[in-house]
Amino acid sequence: KYVMLTKIAFSPIFEEHNKSVVTEFILLGLSSSQELQLVLFIVFSVFYGAAVLGNILIILTVITDSRLHSPMYFLLSNLSFIDVCQATFATPKMIADFLSERKTITFQGCMSQIFFLHVFGGSEMVLLVAMAYDRYIAICRPLHYLAIMSRRVCTVLVVVSWAIGILHSASHLAFTVDLPFCGPNKVDSFFCDLPLVTKLACRDTYVISLLIVADSGFLSLSSFLLLVVSYTVILITVRSRSSASMAKARSTLTAHITVVILFFGPCIFIYVWPFSSYSVDKVLAVFYTIFTPILNPVIYTLRNKEVKAAMSKLKSRYLKPGQFSVVIRNALFLQSK
Ligand SMILES: *[C@@H]1O[C@H](CO)[C@@H](O)[C@H](O)[C@H]1NC(C)=O
């Protein structure tokens, strides 16, 4: 009985899919020149490796060093986790595609790229707001900091940011999956993103484009406004007290604000003006899939003495010359078994 019910409930979706003939999309990539492809292959491999290693290093440092067990660093390592995901959902395929002639992606693959892009992007925005809130409490209400930013509140902030990301993305996909794709299948980018894919549908997508703008635009603009307001309040507070401890707060703030601008600049440009030129969008897409994931570790970490000290401790603990060779020997031993 239940099987029957599910079949009836989902049959409209299946029929809609049967009507559309596109089963795979062709990704045009970043460039069509052969020599450039090889250069891009090398450059992006290096950037991708740096982004993943840098962020994993941050997560390991925060987890292993008990002096970094504070809300600010928990949120930072959660940001690094999102960055690893953000860098990984499309970039490895793009890197492999640099070397292949036919750059195709299945319909399902394309839809999942759209889904993950918006899950990670949306969660990262909300998490940046949570990090700004954390700094606001730390600087503007320092005496209540530990009471307000308890472990539980921290976990709630992380869970809420993932929940908003997933809901936001699911609402986007609901508009897109049902679109009829009946012929055109060339996506002019290196991964599937909404404005480019809806453009290929055989139906007037003006209303859907507006819905996408409303949805993504609402999320990014409201997070951006919240960030602007909270950093403005923080900066005014910092200015009014000029002690030595505020100098440290100021350098942390500079890092946060740089990341916010670099993250939101491209997003707002692509989604709030989706009718703008698509070739500009393609370059901006590189920005938020590769450059922001690298910039976060660089900006947040290299300027931060506590993190640097913790990292060198981690290094001396795990990479003593003698120990390192033992690790290698064990690894080889396990391999041969
Ligand atoms: C994310 O934040 C939670 C809540 O504070 C923390 O327990 C957890 O360790 C963090 N996760 C990562 C990967 O850093």
Coordinates of C-alpha atoms and ligand atoms in Angstrom, one line a residue:
K1 CA 0.0 0.0 0.0
Y2 CA 2.8 2.4 1.0
V3 CA 4.7 1.6 -2.2
M4 CA 1.6 2.4 -4.2
L5 CA 1.2 5.7 -2.4
T6 CA 4.8 6.7 -2.9
K7 CA 4.5 5.9 -6.6
I8 CA 1.5 8.1 -6.9
A9 CA 3.0 10.9 -4.9
F10 CA 6.2 11.0 -6.9
S11 CA 4.9 10.1 -10.4
P12 CA 4.6 13.8 -11.5
I13 CA 8.3 14.2 -10.9
F14 CA 9.2 11.1 -12.8
E15 CA 7.0 12.0 -15.7
E16 CA 8.5 15.5 -15.8
H17 CA 12.0 13.9 -16.0
N18 CA 11.0 11.6 -18.8
K19 CA 9.9 14.5 -20.9
S20 CA 13.3 16.2 -20.8
V21 CA 15.9 14.7 -23.1
V22 CA 19.1 16.2 -21.6
T23 CA 20.8 13.5 -19.6
E24 CA 24.2 15.2 -19.4
F25 CA 25.6 18.7 -19.6
I26 CA 28.8 19.9 -21.3
L27 CA 30.9 22.1 -19.2
L28 CA 32.8 24.6 -21.4
G29 CA 35.4 25.2 -18.7
L30 CA 37.5 28.3 -18.2
S31 CA 39.3 28.4 -21.5
S32 CA 39.4 26.5 -24.8
S33 CA 43.1 27.0 -25.5
Q34 CA 45.2 23.8 -25.2
E35 CA 48.4 25.4 -23.7
L36 CA 46.5 27.4 -21.2
Q37 CA 44.7 24.3 -20.0
L38 CA 48.0 22.8 -18.9
V39 CA 49.0 25.9 -17.1
L40 CA 45.6 26.1 -15.4
F41 CA 45.9 22.4 -14.5
I42 CA 49.1 23.0 -12.6
V43 CA 48.1 26.4 -11.0
F44 CA 44.7 25.0 -9.8
S45 CA 46.2 21.7 -8.5
V46 CA 48.6 23.8 -6.4
F47 CA 45.9 26.1 -5.1
Y48 CA 43.6 23.2 -4.4
G49 CA 46.2 21.4 -2.4
A50 CA 47.1 24.5 -0.5
A51 CA 43.4 25.2 0.4
V52 CA 42.8 21.7 1.6
L53 CA 46.0 21.3 3.5
G54 CA 45.8 24.8 5.1
N55 CA 42.3 24.2 6.3
I56 CA 42.9 20.7 7.6
L57 CA 46.0 22.1 9.5
I58 CA 43.7 24.6 11.2
I59 CA 41.2 22.0 12.2
L60 CA 44.0 19.7 13.6
T61 CA 45.6 22.6 15.4
V62 CA 42.4 23.7 17.1
I63 CA 41.4 20.2 18.0
T64 CA 44.7 19.2 19.5
D65 CA 45.7 22.4 21.4
S66 CA 43.6 22.9 24.5
R67 CA 44.6 26.6 24.7
L68 CA 42.6 27.1 21.5
H69 CA 39.4 25.5 22.9
S70 CA 37.4 28.7 22.9
P71 CA 34.3 29.7 20.9
M72 CA 36.2 31.8 18.5
Y73 CA 38.5 29.0 17.5
F74 CA 35.7 26.4 17.4
L75 CA 33.9 28.6 14.9
L76 CA 37.1 29.2 13.0
S77 CA 37.8 25.5 12.6
N78 CA 34.1 24.9 11.6
L79 CA 34.7 27.6 8.9
S80 CA 37.8 25.7 7.8
F81 CA 35.7 22.5 7.5
I82 CA 33.2 24.3 5.3
D83 CA 36.0 25.6 3.2
V84 CA 37.4 22.1 2.6
C85 CA 34.0 21.1 1.4
Q86 CA 33.5 24.2 -0.7
A87 CA 36.9 23.7 -2.3
T88 CA 36.2 20.0 -3.0
F89 CA 32.7 19.8 -4.4
A90 CA 33.7 21.0 -7.9
T91 CA 37.4 21.8 -8.1
P92 CA 38.8 18.3 -8.5
K93 CA 36.5 17.6 -11.4
M94 CA 37.5 20.9 -13.0
I95 CA 41.2 20.0 -12.5
A96 CA 40.7 16.6 -14.1
D97 CA 38.6 18.3 -16.9
F98 CA 41.6 20.5 -17.9
L99 CA 43.2 17.4 -19.3
S100 CA 40.2 15.8 -21.0
E101 CA 38.7 16.6 -24.3
R102 CA 35.0 16.0 -23.4
K103 CA 34.1 17.8 -20.2
T104 CA 30.7 16.4 -19.4
I105 CA 28.6 16.0 -16.3
T106 CA 25.4 13.9 -15.8
F107 CA 22.1 15.6 -15.0
Q108 CA 22.3 14.3 -11.4
G109 CA 25.9 15.4 -11.0
C110 CA 24.9 18.8 -12.2
M111 CA 22.0 19.1 -9.8
S112 CA 24.2 17.9 -6.9
Q113 CA 26.8 20.5 -7.7
I114 CA 24.1 23.2 -7.5
F115 CA 22.9 21.7 -4.2
F116 CA 26.3 21.5 -2.6
L117 CA 27.4 24.9 -3.8
H118 CA 24.4 26.5 -2.0
V119 CA 24.6 24.3 1.1
F120 CA 28.3 25.3 1.7
G121 CA 27.9 28.8 0.5
G122 CA 24.8 29.4 2.6
S123 CA 26.3 27.8 5.7
E124 CA 29.5 29.8 5.3
M125 CA 27.6 33.1 5.2
V126 CA 25.6 32.3 8.4
L127 CA 28.8 31.0 10.1
L128 CA 30.5 34.3 9.3
V129 CA 27.6 36.1 10.9
A130 CA 28.0 33.8 14.0
M131 CA 31.7 34.7 14.1
A132 CA 30.9 38.4 14.0
Y133 CA 28.4 37.9 16.8
D134 CA 31.1 36.1 18.8
R135 CA 33.5 39.0 18.3
Y136 CA 30.7 41.5 19.2
I137 CA 30.1 39.7 22.6
A138 CA 33.9 39.4 23.2
I139 CA 34.6 43.0 22.6
C140 CA 31.4 44.9 23.6
R141 CA 30.4 42.7 26.5
P142 CA 33.6 41.1 27.7
L143 CA 32.4 40.4 31.3
H144 CA 29.6 38.3 30.0
Y145 CA 31.5 36.5 27.2
L146 CA 31.9 33.1 28.8
A147 CA 28.4 33.1 30.1
I148 CA 26.8 34.0 26.7
M149 CA 29.1 32.0 24.4
S150 CA 28.8 28.7 26.2
R151 CA 29.7 25.5 24.5
R152 CA 26.0 24.9 23.9
V153 CA 25.4 28.2 22.2
C154 CA 28.4 27.6 20.0
T155 CA 27.0 24.2 18.9
V156 CA 23.6 25.7 18.3
L157 CA 25.2 28.4 16.1
V158 CA 27.0 25.8 14.0
V159 CA 23.9 23.6 13.7
V160 CA 21.8 26.6 12.7
S161 CA 24.2 27.6 10.0
W162 CA 24.2 24.2 8.4
A163 CA 20.4 24.0 8.7
I164 CA 19.9 27.4 7.0
G165 CA 22.4 26.3 4.3
I166 CA 20.5 23.1 3.6
L167 CA 17.0 24.7 3.6
H168 CA 18.2 27.5 1.3
S169 CA 19.7 25.0 -1.1
A170 CA 16.8 22.7 -1.1
S171 CA 14.4 25.6 -1.9
H172 CA 16.6 26.5 -4.9
L173 CA 16.7 22.9 -6.2
A174 CA 13.0 22.7 -5.9
F175 CA 12.7 25.4 -8.6
T176 CA 15.3 23.8 -10.9
V177 CA 14.8 20.0 -10.9
D178 CA 11.4 20.3 -12.6
L179 CA 12.5 22.5 -15.4
P180 CA 12.3 20.9 -18.8
F181 CA 15.7 20.6 -20.4
C182 CA 15.1 19.6 -24.0
G183 CA 18.2 20.4 -26.0
P184 CA 20.7 23.1 -25.2
N185 CA 23.2 21.6 -22.7
K186 CA 26.4 23.7 -22.8
V187 CA 27.1 25.3 -19.4
D188 CA 29.5 28.1 -19.9
S189 CA 31.5 27.5 -16.7
F190 CA 33.5 24.8 -15.0
F191 CA 30.7 23.7 -12.7
C192 CA 26.9 23.9 -12.7
D193 CA 25.5 27.0 -11.1
L194 CA 21.9 28.1 -11.1
P195 CA 21.8 31.1 -13.3
L196 CA 23.8 29.2 -16.0
V197 CA 21.7 26.1 -15.9
T198 CA 18.3 27.7 -15.7
K199 CA 19.3 29.7 -18.8
L200 CA 19.3 26.3 -20.7
A201 CA 15.7 25.3 -19.9
C202 CA 13.2 25.2 -22.7
R203 CA 10.7 27.4 -20.9
D204 CA 10.6 31.1 -20.0
T205 CA 12.6 31.2 -16.8
Y206 CA 12.1 34.9 -15.9
V207 CA 10.0 34.1 -12.9
I208 CA 12.4 31.4 -11.7
S209 CA 15.3 33.8 -12.2
L210 CA 13.5 36.3 -10.0
L211 CA 12.9 33.6 -7.3
I212 CA 16.5 32.7 -7.3
V213 CA 17.5 36.3 -7.0
A214 CA 15.0 36.8 -4.2
D215 CA 16.2 33.7 -2.3
S216 CA 20.0 33.9 -2.7
G217 CA 19.9 37.7 -2.7
F218 CA 17.9 37.7 0.5
L219 CA 20.3 35.4 2.3
S220 CA 23.5 37.1 1.1
L221 CA 22.2 40.6 1.6
S222 CA 20.8 40.0 5.0
S223 CA 23.9 38.3 6.2
F224 CA 26.0 41.0 4.7
L225 CA 23.9 43.8 6.4
L226 CA 24.1 41.9 9.8
L227 CA 27.9 41.7 9.3
V228 CA 28.2 45.4 8.4
V229 CA 26.1 46.4 11.4
S230 CA 28.0 44.2 13.9
Y231 CA 31.4 45.2 12.7
T232 CA 30.5 48.9 12.7
V233 CA 29.3 48.6 16.3
I234 CA 32.5 46.7 17.2
L235 CA 34.8 49.2 15.5
I236 CA 33.1 52.1 17.2
T237 CA 33.5 50.4 20.6
V238 CA 37.2 49.6 19.8
R239 CA 37.8 53.2 18.8
S240 CA 36.4 54.6 22.0
R241 CA 38.7 52.5 24.1
S242 CA 42.3 52.7 23.0
S243 CA 44.2 50.3 25.2
A244 CA 46.8 47.7 24.3
S245 CA 44.3 44.9 24.4
M246 CA 42.3 46.7 21.8
A247 CA 45.2 46.6 19.4
K248 CA 44.9 42.9 19.3
A249 CA 41.1 43.1 18.8
R250 CA 41.8 45.5 15.9
S251 CA 44.0 43.1 14.0
T252 CA 41.5 40.2 14.5
L253 CA 38.8 42.5 13.2
T254 CA 40.8 43.5 10.1
A255 CA 41.2 39.8 9.3
H256 CA 37.4 39.2 9.7
I257 CA 36.4 42.2 7.6
T258 CA 38.8 41.2 4.8
V259 CA 37.3 37.7 4.6
V260 CA 33.8 39.1 4.6
I261 CA 34.5 41.5 1.8
L262 CA 36.3 38.9 -0.3
F263 CA 33.5 36.4 0.3
F264 CA 30.5 38.6 -0.3
G265 CA 31.8 40.8 -3.1
P266 CA 31.6 38.0 -5.7
C267 CA 28.4 36.4 -4.3
I268 CA 26.4 39.6 -4.3
F269 CA 27.7 40.5 -7.8
I270 CA 26.6 37.1 -9.2
Y271 CA 23.3 36.7 -7.5
V272 CA 22.0 40.2 -7.0
W273 CA 22.8 41.1 -10.6
P274 CA 22.2 37.7 -12.3
F275 CA 21.5 39.3 -15.6
S276 CA 25.0 40.7 -15.8
S277 CA 27.7 39.3 -18.1
Y278 CA 28.3 35.6 -17.7
S279 CA 32.0 35.7 -18.5
V280 CA 32.6 38.0 -15.5
D281 CA 30.6 35.6 -13.4
K282 CA 32.8 32.7 -14.4
V283 CA 35.9 34.5 -13.1
L284 CA 34.1 35.4 -9.9
A285 CA 33.1 31.8 -9.5
V286 CA 36.8 30.8 -9.4
F287 CA 37.1 33.3 -6.6
Y288 CA 34.7 31.8 -4.2
T289 CA 35.4 28.1 -5.0
I290 CA 39.2 28.4 -4.7
F291 CA 40.5 31.7 -3.5
T292 CA 38.4 32.2 -0.4
P293 CA 39.1 28.7 0.9
I294 CA 42.8 29.5 0.7
L295 CA 42.5 33.0 2.0
N296 CA 40.7 32.0 5.2
P297 CA 43.7 30.0 6.7
V298 CA 46.1 32.6 5.4
I299 CA 44.2 35.6 6.8
Y300 CA 43.0 34.1 10.1
T301 CA 46.2 32.2 10.9
L302 CA 49.3 33.8 9.8
R303 CA 48.4 37.0 11.5
N304 CA 47.5 35.3 14.7
K305 CA 50.3 34.6 17.3
E306 CA 48.3 32.1 19.3
V307 CA 47.6 29.9 16.2
K308 CA 51.1 30.2 15.0
A309 CA 52.5 29.0 18.4
A310 CA 50.0 26.1 18.5
M311 CA 51.0 25.1 15.0
S312 CA 54.7 25.0 15.8
K313 CA 54.0 23.0 18.9
L314 CA 52.0 20.5 16.8
K315 CA 54.8 20.3 14.3
S316 CA 57.5 19.6 17.0
R317 CA 55.3 17.0 18.6
Y318 CA 54.5 15.0 15.5
L319 CA 57.4 15.7 13.2
K320 CA 60.5 15.0 15.3
P321 CA 63.1 13.7 12.8
G322 CA 63.3 10.2 14.5
Q323 CA 59.5 9.9 14.9
F324 CA 58.9 10.8 11.3
S325 CA 60.9 7.9 10.0
V326 CA 59.1 5.5 12.4
V327 CA 55.8 6.7 11.0
I328 CA 57.1 6.1 7.4
R329 CA 58.4 2.7 8.3
N330 CA 55.1 1.7 9.9
A331 CA 53.2 2.9 6.9
L332 CA 55.4 0.9 4.5
F333 CA 55.1 -2.1 6.8
L334 CA 51.3 -1.9 6.7
Q335 CA 51.4 -1.5 2.9
S336 CA 53.5 -4.6 2.4
K337 CA 51.1 -6.6 4.6
Ligands
LIG1 C1 32.5 23.0 15.4 O1 32.0 23.7 16.5 C2 31.5 22.8 17.5 C3 30.8 23.5 18.5 O2 31.5 24.4 19.3 C4 32.8 22.1 18.1 O3 32.4 21.2 19.1 C5 33.4 21.3 17.0 O4 34.6 20.7 17.4 C6 33.7 22.1 15.8 N1 34.1 21.3 14.6 C7 35.2 21.4 13.9 C8 35.4 20.5 12.8 O5 36.0 22.2 14.2

